[in-house]
Amino acid sequence: MATTRMFCFVLVMILMGSFCSAKIYKVGDSKGWRAKKGGTYYEWTKRKEFQVGDSLMFKYDGNFNDVTQVSSRLEYQFCNSHSPKAVYNTGHDVVTLKEPGYHFFITSNHSQCVAGQKLVVFVVHEHPTIPPPPPPRKILPFGKDYKVGDSNEWKVPEESDFYSKWSEEKQFHVGDNLLFYYNDQVDDVLEISNYKVGDSNEWKVPEESDFYSKWSEEKQFHVGDNLLFYYNDQVDDVLEISSDLEFKSCDTTSPVAVHNGGQDLIRLTKPGIRYFITSKIGHCEAGLKLRVVVRPLTRSVPKKMQSSPFDRLIKWLHDSFRPHPHH
């Protein structure tokens, strides 16, 4: 009987943990869902991390507003509610975020939407329902070696999610090694880094005009890396320009590309110098500009793979104890 009670208690605690892992966010906190002075709900969202299973609670006056979920950033930016993905109008709506990616919410009251009653959230990944306990691990003089892809090695797979599944089945630890075997005439290995521009400062007018210059100089960017720009899309944007002269003079007349989503990912695809500024008057001159030196691609592993410690031991045993021919 005592064993049964203990089992039930453990089961209840596990279930409570799985339900409590998801969070409910009241949109706008005490102010609720309404038009905001000074722009969108950017300031409300930027300190939060939304995950699959979390919920948004919208509280508002249902006589004047609603919650309209739209499918694209274009509909969000232009307050287009003609083809909604979903509409909520009870005045107290709870919307569960069921999939990763961007989710866009506006009000169908166009004047209120234009005045700032619009919300975009980025959902990153799922909450673990029951966090697995870390497996016991012996203390070894060296880490474990993982041959990437096992017998498939490192090559274009038959199924696009092959390497994702392969990785999920493993438990990697500090000190382990990834061994990439592949045809170096066909493929290589590129380790990608993501850089959040400005780190905690994000992309906004800095207190010191050389802030982004110093931030860039402390990094080493390579082909394949990504720049992540986070900013208030009602206040700033990201313009890529092509020359040092345009960069120094904050010339916005001939941009190579324009980004204005508030959460932009820009991949560094080739070596050279990349220039980024903002089109907002006075902001670039105040220091909101970034110059990035992109270095050529460097291989993460040598062409000839080094043997693992175990392989070297087997080779030593083989060489030491194999019979030698008599002369």
Coordinates of C-alpha atoms in Angstrom, one line a residue:
M1 CA 0.0 0.0 0.0
A2 CA 2.8 2.4 0.9
T3 CA 4.5 1.6 -2.4
T4 CA 1.2 2.4 -4.3
R5 CA 0.8 5.7 -2.5
M6 CA 4.4 6.6 -3.3
F7 CA 3.9 5.7 -7.0
C8 CA 0.8 7.9 -7.2
F9 CA 2.6 10.8 -5.5
V10 CA 5.5 10.6 -8.0
L11 CA 3.1 10.3 -10.9
V12 CA 1.1 13.4 -9.8
M13 CA 4.3 15.4 -9.3
I14 CA 5.5 14.5 -12.8
L15 CA 2.1 15.5 -14.3
M16 CA 2.1 18.8 -12.4
G17 CA 5.6 19.5 -13.7
S18 CA 4.6 18.8 -17.3
F19 CA 1.6 21.2 -17.0
C20 CA 3.5 23.9 -15.1
S21 CA 6.3 24.0 -17.7
A22 CA 4.1 26.1 -20.1
K23 CA 3.6 29.7 -19.3
I24 CA 0.7 32.1 -19.8
Y25 CA 1.7 35.7 -20.8
K26 CA -0.9 38.5 -20.3
V27 CA -0.3 40.7 -23.3
G28 CA 0.6 44.2 -22.3
D29 CA 0.6 43.2 -18.6
S30 CA -1.6 45.5 -16.5
K31 CA -2.4 47.7 -19.5
G32 CA -3.9 44.9 -21.5
W33 CA -4.5 44.8 -25.3
R34 CA -4.9 48.3 -26.6
A35 CA -3.2 50.9 -28.8
K36 CA 0.2 51.8 -27.5
K37 CA 1.8 55.1 -27.7
G38 CA 5.2 55.1 -29.3
G39 CA 4.8 52.0 -31.5
T40 CA 4.1 48.3 -31.2
Y41 CA 4.4 45.8 -28.4
Y42 CA 8.2 45.4 -29.1
E43 CA 9.2 46.5 -25.6
W44 CA 6.8 44.0 -24.1
T45 CA 8.1 41.0 -26.1
K46 CA 11.8 41.6 -26.3
R47 CA 12.6 40.3 -22.7
K48 CA 10.5 37.2 -23.1
E49 CA 11.2 33.8 -24.7
F50 CA 8.1 32.2 -26.1
Q51 CA 8.0 28.4 -26.5
V52 CA 5.6 25.9 -28.0
G53 CA 2.8 25.3 -25.5
D54 CA 2.9 28.8 -24.0
S55 CA -0.3 30.9 -24.2
L56 CA -1.1 34.6 -24.8
M57 CA -3.9 36.1 -22.7
F58 CA -5.6 39.1 -24.4
K59 CA -7.8 41.3 -22.2
Y60 CA -9.6 44.2 -23.9
D61 CA -13.0 45.8 -24.4
G62 CA -14.8 43.6 -26.9
N63 CA -17.1 46.4 -28.0
F64 CA -14.3 48.2 -29.7
N65 CA -11.6 45.6 -30.4
D66 CA -10.8 42.0 -31.1
V67 CA -7.7 39.8 -31.7
T68 CA -7.1 39.0 -35.3
Q69 CA -4.3 36.5 -36.1
V70 CA -2.9 37.0 -39.6
S71 CA -0.5 34.8 -41.6
S72 CA 2.2 37.1 -42.9
R73 CA 4.4 40.0 -41.9
L74 CA 3.0 42.0 -44.8
E75 CA -0.5 41.8 -43.4
Y76 CA 0.9 42.6 -39.9
Q77 CA 2.8 45.7 -41.1
F78 CA -0.2 47.1 -43.2
C79 CA -2.9 46.1 -40.6
N80 CA -4.6 44.0 -43.3
S81 CA -7.4 41.9 -41.6
H82 CA -9.2 40.8 -44.7
S83 CA -8.0 37.2 -44.7
P84 CA -7.4 36.3 -41.0
K85 CA -6.0 33.1 -39.8
A86 CA -8.2 33.3 -36.7
V87 CA -10.4 35.9 -35.0
Y88 CA -11.0 36.1 -31.2
N89 CA -13.6 38.6 -29.8
T90 CA -14.6 37.6 -26.3
G91 CA -12.6 40.3 -24.5
H92 CA -10.7 37.7 -22.6
D93 CA -9.0 35.4 -25.1
V94 CA -6.3 32.8 -24.4
V95 CA -4.4 31.8 -27.5
T96 CA -2.0 28.8 -27.2
L97 CA 1.2 28.9 -29.3
K98 CA 1.1 25.5 -31.0
E99 CA 4.0 25.7 -33.4
P100 CA 7.5 27.4 -33.6
G101 CA 8.1 30.4 -35.8
Y102 CA 6.5 33.9 -36.1
H103 CA 3.0 34.6 -34.9
F104 CA 1.3 37.8 -35.9
F105 CA -1.7 39.5 -34.1
I106 CA -3.5 42.7 -34.9
T107 CA -6.9 44.2 -34.2
S108 CA -9.4 44.5 -37.0
N109 CA -10.1 48.1 -35.8
H110 CA -7.8 49.6 -38.4
S111 CA -7.2 53.0 -36.7
Q112 CA -6.3 51.2 -33.5
C113 CA -3.9 48.8 -35.3
V114 CA -2.2 51.7 -37.1
A115 CA -1.8 53.4 -33.7
G116 CA 0.2 50.4 -32.4
Q117 CA -2.2 47.7 -31.4
K118 CA -0.3 44.9 -33.1
L119 CA 1.9 42.1 -31.8
V120 CA 4.5 39.7 -33.3
V121 CA 6.0 36.9 -31.2
F122 CA 8.7 34.4 -32.2
V123 CA 8.2 30.9 -30.8
V124 CA 11.5 29.1 -30.4
H125 CA 11.0 25.5 -29.3
E126 CA 9.0 23.2 -27.2
H127 CA 9.0 22.9 -23.4
P128 CA 10.3 19.5 -22.3
T129 CA 7.3 17.8 -20.6
I130 CA 9.4 15.6 -18.3
P131 CA 13.0 16.6 -18.2
P132 CA 15.1 13.3 -18.4
P133 CA 17.6 12.9 -15.6
P134 CA 21.2 13.1 -16.7
P135 CA 22.6 9.6 -17.3
P136 CA 25.4 8.5 -15.1
R137 CA 28.8 8.8 -16.7
K138 CA 32.1 7.3 -15.8
I139 CA 35.1 9.6 -15.5
L140 CA 37.3 8.7 -18.5
P141 CA 40.7 10.1 -19.4
F142 CA 39.2 11.2 -22.8
G143 CA 35.8 11.9 -24.2
K144 CA 33.7 9.7 -26.4
D145 CA 34.1 9.7 -30.2
Y146 CA 31.0 10.0 -32.4
K147 CA 31.3 9.3 -36.1
V148 CA 28.8 11.7 -37.6
G149 CA 26.1 9.8 -39.5
D150 CA 27.6 6.4 -38.4
S151 CA 27.8 4.2 -41.6
N152 CA 26.2 6.9 -43.7
E153 CA 29.1 9.2 -42.8
W154 CA 29.0 13.0 -43.9
K155 CA 27.2 13.2 -47.2
V156 CA 23.9 14.3 -48.7
P157 CA 21.3 12.0 -47.0
E158 CA 18.4 10.3 -48.6
E159 CA 16.1 11.9 -46.0
S160 CA 16.5 15.6 -45.3
D161 CA 16.1 15.1 -41.5
F162 CA 18.6 12.3 -41.2
Y163 CA 21.3 14.2 -39.3
S164 CA 18.7 15.9 -37.1
K165 CA 17.4 12.5 -36.0
W166 CA 20.9 11.1 -35.7
S167 CA 21.8 14.0 -33.3
E168 CA 18.6 13.7 -31.2
E169 CA 19.4 10.0 -30.5
K170 CA 22.8 10.9 -28.9
Q171 CA 23.8 12.5 -25.6
F172 CA 26.8 14.7 -26.1
H173 CA 29.1 15.8 -23.2
V174 CA 31.9 18.3 -22.8
G175 CA 35.1 16.6 -24.1
D176 CA 33.4 14.4 -26.7
N177 CA 34.6 14.5 -30.3
L178 CA 32.7 14.6 -33.6
L179 CA 34.4 12.7 -36.4
F180 CA 33.5 13.8 -39.9
Y181 CA 34.4 11.3 -42.6
Y182 CA 33.6 12.5 -46.2
N183 CA 34.9 13.0 -49.7
D184 CA 36.8 16.3 -49.5
Q185 CA 36.4 16.7 -53.3
V186 CA 32.6 16.9 -52.8
D187 CA 31.9 18.3 -49.3
D188 CA 33.4 20.1 -46.4
V189 CA 32.4 20.9 -42.8
L190 CA 31.3 24.5 -41.9
E191 CA 30.7 25.4 -38.2
I192 CA 28.2 28.3 -38.2
S193 CA 28.1 31.1 -35.5
N194 CA 25.1 33.3 -34.9
Y195 CA 26.0 36.9 -33.7
K196 CA 23.3 39.0 -32.0
V197 CA 24.2 42.5 -33.1
G198 CA 25.0 44.6 -30.1
D199 CA 24.4 41.7 -27.8
S200 CA 22.1 42.9 -24.9
N201 CA 22.1 46.4 -26.4
E202 CA 20.6 45.1 -29.6
W203 CA 20.2 47.4 -32.7
K204 CA 19.4 50.9 -31.5
V205 CA 21.1 54.3 -31.1
P206 CA 24.0 53.7 -28.7
E207 CA 25.1 55.8 -25.8
E208 CA 28.7 55.9 -27.3
S209 CA 28.9 56.6 -31.1
D210 CA 31.7 54.0 -31.6
F211 CA 29.8 51.2 -29.7
Y212 CA 29.1 49.0 -32.8
S213 CA 32.6 49.6 -34.2
K214 CA 34.1 48.2 -30.9
W215 CA 31.5 45.4 -30.9
S216 CA 32.5 44.3 -34.4
E217 CA 36.3 44.5 -33.8
E218 CA 36.0 42.1 -30.9
K219 CA 34.5 39.4 -33.2
Q220 CA 35.9 37.2 -36.0
F221 CA 33.2 36.7 -38.7
H222 CA 33.5 34.0 -41.3
V223 CA 31.6 33.0 -44.4
G224 CA 28.4 31.1 -43.3
D225 CA 28.0 33.0 -40.0
N226 CA 24.7 34.9 -39.3
L227 CA 24.0 38.4 -38.0
L228 CA 20.8 38.7 -35.9
F229 CA 19.4 42.2 -35.8
Y230 CA 16.8 42.8 -33.0
Y231 CA 15.1 46.2 -32.9
N232 CA 11.9 48.2 -32.6
D233 CA 10.6 48.2 -36.2
Q234 CA 8.6 51.4 -35.5
V235 CA 11.8 53.2 -34.7
D236 CA 14.6 51.7 -36.8
D237 CA 15.4 49.5 -39.7
V238 CA 18.5 47.9 -41.3
L239 CA 19.9 49.0 -44.6
E240 CA 22.8 47.2 -46.2
I241 CA 25.0 49.5 -48.4
S242 CA 27.9 48.8 -50.6
S243 CA 30.8 51.2 -50.0
D244 CA 32.9 52.8 -47.2
L245 CA 32.0 56.2 -48.5
E246 CA 28.2 55.6 -48.1
F247 CA 28.9 54.1 -44.7
K248 CA 30.9 57.2 -43.5
S249 CA 28.4 59.7 -44.9
C250 CA 25.3 57.6 -43.8
D251 CA 24.1 57.7 -47.4
T252 CA 20.7 55.8 -47.7
T253 CA 20.0 56.6 -51.4
S254 CA 21.2 53.3 -52.9
P255 CA 20.9 50.4 -50.5
V256 CA 21.8 46.9 -51.5
A257 CA 19.0 45.5 -49.2
V258 CA 16.4 46.8 -46.8
H259 CA 15.2 44.9 -43.7
N260 CA 12.4 46.2 -41.5
G261 CA 11.0 43.2 -39.7
G262 CA 12.4 43.9 -36.2
Q263 CA 14.0 40.5 -36.0
D264 CA 16.2 40.0 -39.1
L265 CA 18.7 37.3 -39.9
I266 CA 21.4 38.2 -42.4
R267 CA 23.8 35.5 -43.6
L268 CA 27.4 36.3 -44.5
T269 CA 27.8 34.4 -47.8
K270 CA 31.1 35.6 -49.1
P271 CA 34.4 37.2 -47.8
G272 CA 34.8 40.9 -47.8
I273 CA 33.4 43.9 -46.0
R274 CA 29.7 44.3 -45.3
Y275 CA 28.1 47.7 -44.3
F276 CA 24.9 48.2 -42.3
I277 CA 23.2 51.5 -41.3
T278 CA 19.7 52.7 -40.5
S279 CA 17.6 55.0 -42.7
K280 CA 16.1 56.9 -39.8
I281 CA 17.3 60.6 -39.7
G282 CA 20.0 61.3 -37.2
H283 CA 20.3 57.7 -36.0
C284 CA 23.1 56.6 -38.3
E285 CA 25.0 59.8 -37.5
A286 CA 24.7 59.1 -33.8
G287 CA 26.4 55.7 -34.2
L288 CA 23.8 53.2 -35.4
K289 CA 26.0 51.7 -38.1
L290 CA 28.0 48.5 -38.4
R291 CA 31.0 47.5 -40.5
V292 CA 31.8 43.8 -40.6
V293 CA 34.9 42.1 -42.0
V294 CA 34.0 38.6 -43.2
R295 CA 36.9 36.2 -43.4
P296 CA 37.1 33.4 -45.9
L297 CA 35.8 29.9 -45.1
T298 CA 38.0 27.8 -42.8
R299 CA 37.6 24.1 -42.5
S300 CA 36.5 22.9 -39.1
V301 CA 38.3 19.6 -39.5
P302 CA 41.4 18.6 -41.4
K303 CA 41.1 16.7 -44.6
K304 CA 42.8 13.6 -43.1
M305 CA 41.0 12.6 -40.0
Q306 CA 43.1 11.8 -36.9
S307 CA 42.5 8.4 -35.4
S308 CA 40.7 8.2 -32.1
P309 CA 42.6 7.0 -29.0
F310 CA 40.9 3.6 -29.3
D311 CA 41.9 3.3 -33.0
R312 CA 45.5 4.2 -32.0
L313 CA 45.5 1.5 -29.3
I314 CA 44.3 -1.2 -31.7
K315 CA 46.9 -0.2 -34.2
W316 CA 49.7 -0.3 -31.6
L317 CA 48.5 -3.8 -30.4
H318 CA 48.4 -5.0 -34.0
D319 CA 51.9 -3.7 -34.9
S320 CA 53.4 -4.9 -31.6
F321 CA 52.1 -8.5 -31.7
R322 CA 51.9 -9.4 -35.3
P323 CA 54.4 -12.1 -36.4
H324 CA 57.4 -10.8 -38.3
P325 CA 58.9 -12.9 -41.1
H326 CA 62.3 -14.6 -40.4
H327 CA 65.2 -14.0 -42.8

